[in-house]
Coordinates of C-alpha atoms in Angstrom, one line a residue:
M1109 CA 0.0 0.0 0.0
P1110 CA 1.4 3.5 -0.9
I1111 CA 2.7 5.8 1.8
A1112 CA -0.2 7.9 3.1
I1113 CA -0.4 11.5 2.1
A1114 CA -2.5 13.5 4.5
V1115 CA -3.7 17.1 4.3
T1116 CA -5.5 19.6 6.6
S1117 CA -8.2 20.7 4.1
A1118 CA -10.2 19.1 1.3
D1119 CA -9.2 22.0 -0.9
L1120 CA -5.7 20.6 -1.0
V1121 CA -6.9 17.4 -2.8
L1122 CA -7.0 18.2 -6.5
P1123 CA -8.5 15.8 -9.1
P1124 CA -5.7 13.4 -10.3
T1125 CA -4.3 13.9 -13.8
D1126 CA -4.0 10.2 -14.4
Q1127 CA -5.7 7.0 -13.2
H1128 CA -2.7 5.8 -11.1
T1129 CA -2.5 8.8 -8.7
P1130 CA -3.7 7.8 -5.2
G1131 CA -5.9 10.0 -3.2
A1132 CA -5.1 11.9 0.0
H1133 CA -6.5 11.6 3.5
V1134 CA -8.2 14.8 4.8
L1135 CA -7.6 15.3 8.6
N1136 CA -10.2 17.0 10.7
A1137 CA -9.7 20.3 12.4
P1138 CA -9.7 20.4 16.3
E1139 CA -13.2 22.0 16.3
R1140 CA -14.6 19.1 14.3
Q1141 CA -13.0 16.2 16.1
D1142 CA -12.0 15.5 19.7
F1143 CA -8.4 14.5 20.5
T1144 CA -9.1 10.8 21.2
D1145 CA -10.7 10.4 17.7
A1146 CA -7.7 12.2 16.1
L1147 CA -5.3 9.8 17.8
A1148 CA -7.3 6.8 16.7
E1149 CA -7.5 8.1 13.1
T1150 CA -3.8 8.8 12.8
S1151 CA -2.8 5.6 14.4
D1152 CA -5.0 3.7 11.9
L1153 CA -3.3 5.5 9.0
V1154 CA 0.1 4.6 10.3
G1155 CA -0.9 1.0 10.9
R1156 CA -2.3 0.6 7.3
H1157 CA 0.3 2.6 5.4
G1158 CA 3.5 2.3 7.5
H1159 CA 4.3 6.0 7.2
V1160 CA 2.2 9.1 6.9
I1161 CA 3.3 12.4 5.4
V1162 CA 1.1 15.4 6.4
L1163 CA 1.4 18.5 4.3
Y1164 CA -0.2 21.7 5.7
P1165 CA 0.0 25.4 4.7
T1166 CA 2.1 27.7 6.9
T1167 CA -1.2 29.7 7.3
T1168 CA -2.9 26.9 9.1
P1169 CA -4.4 28.1 12.4
L1170 CA -2.0 27.5 15.4
P1171 CA -4.4 25.2 17.3
Y1172 CA -4.6 22.9 14.3
V1173 CA -0.8 22.8 14.0
Q1174 CA -0.5 22.2 17.7
R1175 CA -3.0 19.3 17.4
L1176 CA -0.9 17.7 14.7
H1177 CA 2.3 17.8 16.8
A1178 CA 0.4 16.6 19.9
V1179 CA -1.0 13.6 18.1
R1180 CA 2.5 12.7 16.8
A1181 CA 4.0 13.1 20.3
M1182 CA 1.3 11.0 21.9
L1183 CA 1.7 8.2 19.4
E1184 CA 5.5 8.4 20.0
S1185 CA 5.8 7.7 16.3
D1186 CA 8.8 8.6 14.1
R1187 CA 6.7 7.4 11.1
I1188 CA 4.7 10.7 10.8
A1189 CA 6.2 13.6 8.9
L1190 CA 4.7 17.1 9.4
L1191 CA 5.6 19.3 6.5
P1192 CA 4.6 23.0 6.3
S1193 CA 4.2 24.6 2.9
A1194 CA 4.7 28.3 2.3
L1195 CA 3.2 28.1 -1.2
P1196 CA -0.1 29.8 -1.9
P1197 CA -3.2 27.6 -1.5
L1198 CA -3.4 26.3 -5.1
G1199 CA 0.4 25.9 -5.3
T1200 CA 0.3 23.8 -2.1
A1201 CA -2.5 21.7 -3.6
V1202 CA -0.4 21.0 -6.7
L1203 CA 2.5 20.0 -4.5
V1204 CA 0.3 17.6 -2.7
R1205 CA -0.8 16.1 -6.0
Q1206 CA 2.8 15.6 -7.0
L1207 CA 3.5 13.8 -3.7
R1208 CA 0.5 11.6 -4.3
Q1209 CA 1.9 10.7 -7.7
L1210 CA 5.3 9.8 -6.3
S1211 CA 3.7 7.9 -3.4
A1212 CA 2.8 5.1 -5.8
C1213 CA 6.5 4.8 -6.8
D1214 CA 9.2 2.8 -5.1
F1215 CA 10.7 5.7 -3.0
S1216 CA 11.4 5.1 0.6
P1217 CA 9.4 7.2 3.1
G1218 CA 12.4 9.4 3.9
V1219 CA 13.1 10.2 0.3
L1220 CA 9.4 10.9 -0.5
G1221 CA 9.0 13.2 2.5
A1222 CA 12.2 15.1 1.7
S1223 CA 11.2 15.5 -1.9
A1224 CA 8.5 18.0 -0.9
R1225 CA 11.1 20.8 -0.5
L1226 CA 12.7 19.9 -3.8
L1227 CA 9.4 19.8 -5.8
A1228 CA 8.3 23.1 -4.3
H1229 CA 11.1 25.0 -6.0
Y1230 CA 9.8 23.9 -9.4
I1231 CA 6.2 25.1 -8.9
Y1232 CA 5.4 28.5 -10.4
A1233 CA 2.5 29.7 -8.2
G1234 CA 0.8 33.0 -8.5
A1235 CA -2.4 34.9 -9.2
L1236 CA -4.0 37.6 -11.3
L1237 CA -5.4 40.2 -8.9
A1238 CA -7.8 43.0 -9.5
S1239 CA -5.6 45.1 -7.2
G1240 CA -2.4 44.3 -5.3
S1241 CA -2.8 47.2 -2.9
R1242 CA -3.3 45.0 0.2
L1243 CA -0.9 42.2 -0.8
H1244 CA 1.4 41.5 2.0
R1245 CA 2.5 37.8 1.8
V1246 CA 4.7 38.3 -1.3
P1247 CA 7.7 40.7 -1.0
V1248 CA 7.2 42.7 -4.1
T1249 CA 6.7 46.4 -5.0
L1250 CA 3.4 47.5 -6.4
P1251 CA 3.7 49.0 -9.9
T1252 CA 2.3 52.4 -10.6
H1253 CA -0.8 53.1 -12.8
N1254 CA -0.4 54.8 -16.2
G1255 CA 2.7 56.7 -15.0
T1256 CA 0.7 58.6 -12.4
G1257 CA 2.9 57.3 -9.6
R1258 CA -0.2 55.8 -8.0
P1259 CA -0.8 52.0 -7.8
G1260 CA -3.8 50.6 -9.6
G1261 CA -5.2 48.2 -12.2
Q1262 CA -4.9 44.4 -12.4
C1263 CA -1.6 42.9 -11.3
A1264 CA -0.1 39.5 -12.0
V1265 CA 1.9 38.2 -9.0
L1266 CA 4.3 35.3 -8.8
A1267 CA 4.8 34.0 -5.2
G1268 CA 7.5 31.5 -6.1
P1269 CA 10.0 30.3 -7.0
T1270 CA 11.1 34.0 -7.3
P1271 CA 8.6 36.7 -6.2
Q1272 CA 7.6 39.1 -8.9
L1273 CA 4.7 41.5 -9.6
V1274 CA 3.9 43.1 -13.0
R1275 CA 1.0 45.0 -14.4
A1276 CA -1.3 42.7 -16.3
D1277 CA -1.7 45.2 -19.1
G1278 CA 2.0 46.1 -19.3
D1279 CA 4.9 44.9 -21.4
V1280 CA 6.8 43.1 -18.6
T1281 CA 5.9 39.5 -18.2
L1282 CA 6.2 37.0 -15.3
A1283 CA 9.3 34.9 -15.4
G1284 CA 8.0 31.4 -16.3
P1285 CA 9.4 27.9 -16.1
Q1286 CA 12.1 26.8 -18.6
F1287 CA 10.7 23.2 -18.7
S1288 CA 7.5 21.6 -19.8
T1289 CA 4.5 22.2 -17.4
T1290 CA 0.7 22.2 -17.3
L1291 CA -1.2 25.1 -15.8
T1292 CA -3.7 24.5 -13.0
Y1293 CA -5.9 27.5 -12.4
A1294 CA -8.8 28.4 -10.2
P1295 CA -11.2 31.0 -11.8
G1296 CA -12.5 33.5 -9.3
T1297 CA -14.6 36.6 -9.8
L1298 CA -12.2 37.9 -12.4
G1299 CA -12.2 36.7 -16.0
S1300 CA -9.6 34.0 -16.6
E1301 CA -8.8 35.0 -20.2
W1302 CA -5.5 36.6 -19.3
V1303 CA -4.3 33.4 -17.5
T1304 CA -5.5 30.9 -20.0
G1305 CA -4.5 33.1 -23.0
R1306 CA -1.6 35.4 -22.5
L1307 CA 0.1 33.7 -19.6
A1308 CA -0.4 30.2 -20.9
E1309 CA 1.1 31.3 -24.3
Q1310 CA 4.1 33.0 -22.7
W1311 CA 4.9 30.1 -20.5
Q1312 CA 4.2 27.6 -23.3
V1313 CA 2.2 25.3 -21.1
Q1314 CA 1.2 21.9 -22.4
G1315 CA -2.3 21.8 -20.9
L1316 CA -4.8 23.7 -18.8
H1317 CA -6.6 22.3 -15.7
P1318 CA -9.4 24.4 -14.2
V1319 CA -10.3 23.6 -10.6
P1320 CA -12.5 25.2 -7.9
M1321 CA -11.0 28.2 -6.0
P1322 CA -9.5 27.1 -2.6
A1323 CA -11.4 28.5 0.3
E1324 CA -8.2 30.1 1.7
S1325 CA -7.2 31.9 -1.5
A1326 CA -9.0 35.1 -0.9
A1327 CA -7.4 35.5 2.6
W1328 CA -4.0 34.5 1.3
W1329 CA -4.0 37.0 -1.6
A1330 CA -5.9 39.7 0.5
T1331 CA -8.6 40.0 -2.2
G1332 CA -11.5 37.9 -3.4
K1333 CA -11.1 39.3 -7.0
L1334 CA -8.5 37.0 -8.4
V1335 CA -7.6 34.0 -10.6
E1336 CA -5.1 31.7 -8.9
F1337 CA -2.7 29.6 -11.0
A1338 CA 0.2 27.2 -10.6
A1339 CA 2.4 25.7 -13.3
A1340 CA 4.1 22.4 -12.5
I1341 CA 5.6 19.3 -14.0
P1342 CA 2.7 16.8 -14.6
D1343 CA 4.6 13.7 -15.7
V1344 CA 5.3 11.4 -12.9
S1345 CA 8.2 9.8 -14.8
L1346 CA 10.0 13.2 -14.9
L1347 CA 9.3 13.8 -11.2
Y1348 CA 10.6 10.4 -10.4
Q1349 CA 13.8 11.0 -12.4
M1350 CA 14.3 14.4 -10.8
V1351 CA 14.0 13.0 -7.2
S1352 CA 16.0 9.8 -7.9
Q1353 CA 19.0 11.7 -9.2
M1354 CA 19.4 13.5 -5.9
R1355 CA 22.1 12.2 -3.6
Q1356 CA 20.7 9.8 -1.0
E1357 CA 22.1 9.1 2.5
A1358 CA 21.0 7.7 5.8
C1359 CA 19.6 10.0 8.5
H1360 CA 22.1 9.8 11.4
W1361 CA 19.2 10.0 13.9
C1362 CA 16.3 7.8 12.7
G1363 CA 18.1 5.9 10.0
L1364 CA 15.7 6.7 7.2
T1365 CA 17.1 7.3 3.7
L1366 CA 16.8 10.9 2.7
I1367 CA 17.7 13.6 0.2
G1368 CA 18.5 17.2 0.9
D1369 CA 19.8 18.6 4.1
R1370 CA 17.1 17.6 6.6
C1371 CA 15.1 14.5 7.5
A1372 CA 11.3 15.0 6.9
F1373 CA 10.4 12.6 9.8
C1374 CA 12.7 13.5 12.7
S1375 CA 13.8 16.9 11.5
A1376 CA 17.5 16.0 12.1
P1377 CA 19.9 17.9 9.8
V1378 CA 22.3 15.9 7.7
A1379 CA 25.4 15.1 9.6
P1380 CA 28.5 17.0 8.3
P1381 CA 31.0 14.7 6.6
E1382 CA 33.6 13.3 8.9
R1383 CA 37.0 14.8 8.6
T1384 CA 39.9 12.4 8.4
P1385 CA 42.2 13.0 11.5
R1386 CA 45.6 14.3 10.5
A1387 CA 48.4 12.0 11.5
I1388 CA 50.5 13.1 14.4
G1389 CA 53.6 14.7 13.2
T1390 CA 52.4 15.4 9.6
Q1391 CA 53.1 19.1 9.8
R1392 CA 56.5 18.4 11.4
R1393 CA 57.6 16.0 8.7
K1394 CA 56.5 18.4 6.0
A1395 CA 58.7 21.1 7.6
L1396 CA 61.7 18.7 7.6
A1397 CA 61.2 17.7 4.0
P1398 CA 64.3 17.9 1.7
G1399 CA 65.2 21.5 1.1
A1400 CA 63.2 22.8 4.0
G1401 CA 66.2 23.6 6.0

């Protein structure tokens, strides 16, 4: 059975792009489930799948995050990975879908969990906004309107991999991926023609996937007048190749195989390489080499 992928909201479970992608388990918020039931639910997931990877947005309410850590601590399980995502809501959902795709492959739990940080760097997540005047989650400067020195008009914002903001009607375009992607987008109250037309053409996407707008998107982007989008690699074989080419090593704390610089399950950093001790007298012998004196 595949490693379980769990999420904190049903909005993070997008329709699969192929018939082989497993689903994801939606956990219940503290106000909808008492602690005993949460323990039993998570324990059952671990028992059936062996390991559980929980992906949640960094904007998840603190009581919910505390509940996740409390459940993990009470179960005394090092087979539960709790991974926060700083991507916008739709970008996080796309990342979850990629993890679901890879969970059906032969990756070990440590490698699959650590791949979340790698995959996030290759997701181009952003939004078309009616106005960016209240935008505060993306470190960008609001462009001026028609040379008046005042901000205004529709803006296109890229939250990652590199933050960027441009005027939708201007000549400057968002920096897009240099590899084949499909564009998942959530139409809101704005028209989506700019996203499905101009942006899709500029980024040379290979397909368009409309999905419902995540409930948290309006709060994340500080406006309900938007179209959210995320371009990402859809092919599981390419994702598999990208992850499998990373250097793998054993976690010095829990023993799981991992990639990157930190274990997704126990959070231990990768141990620095051992330095070979210098033989006693090495420097002295070098000083007394022929010609040294």
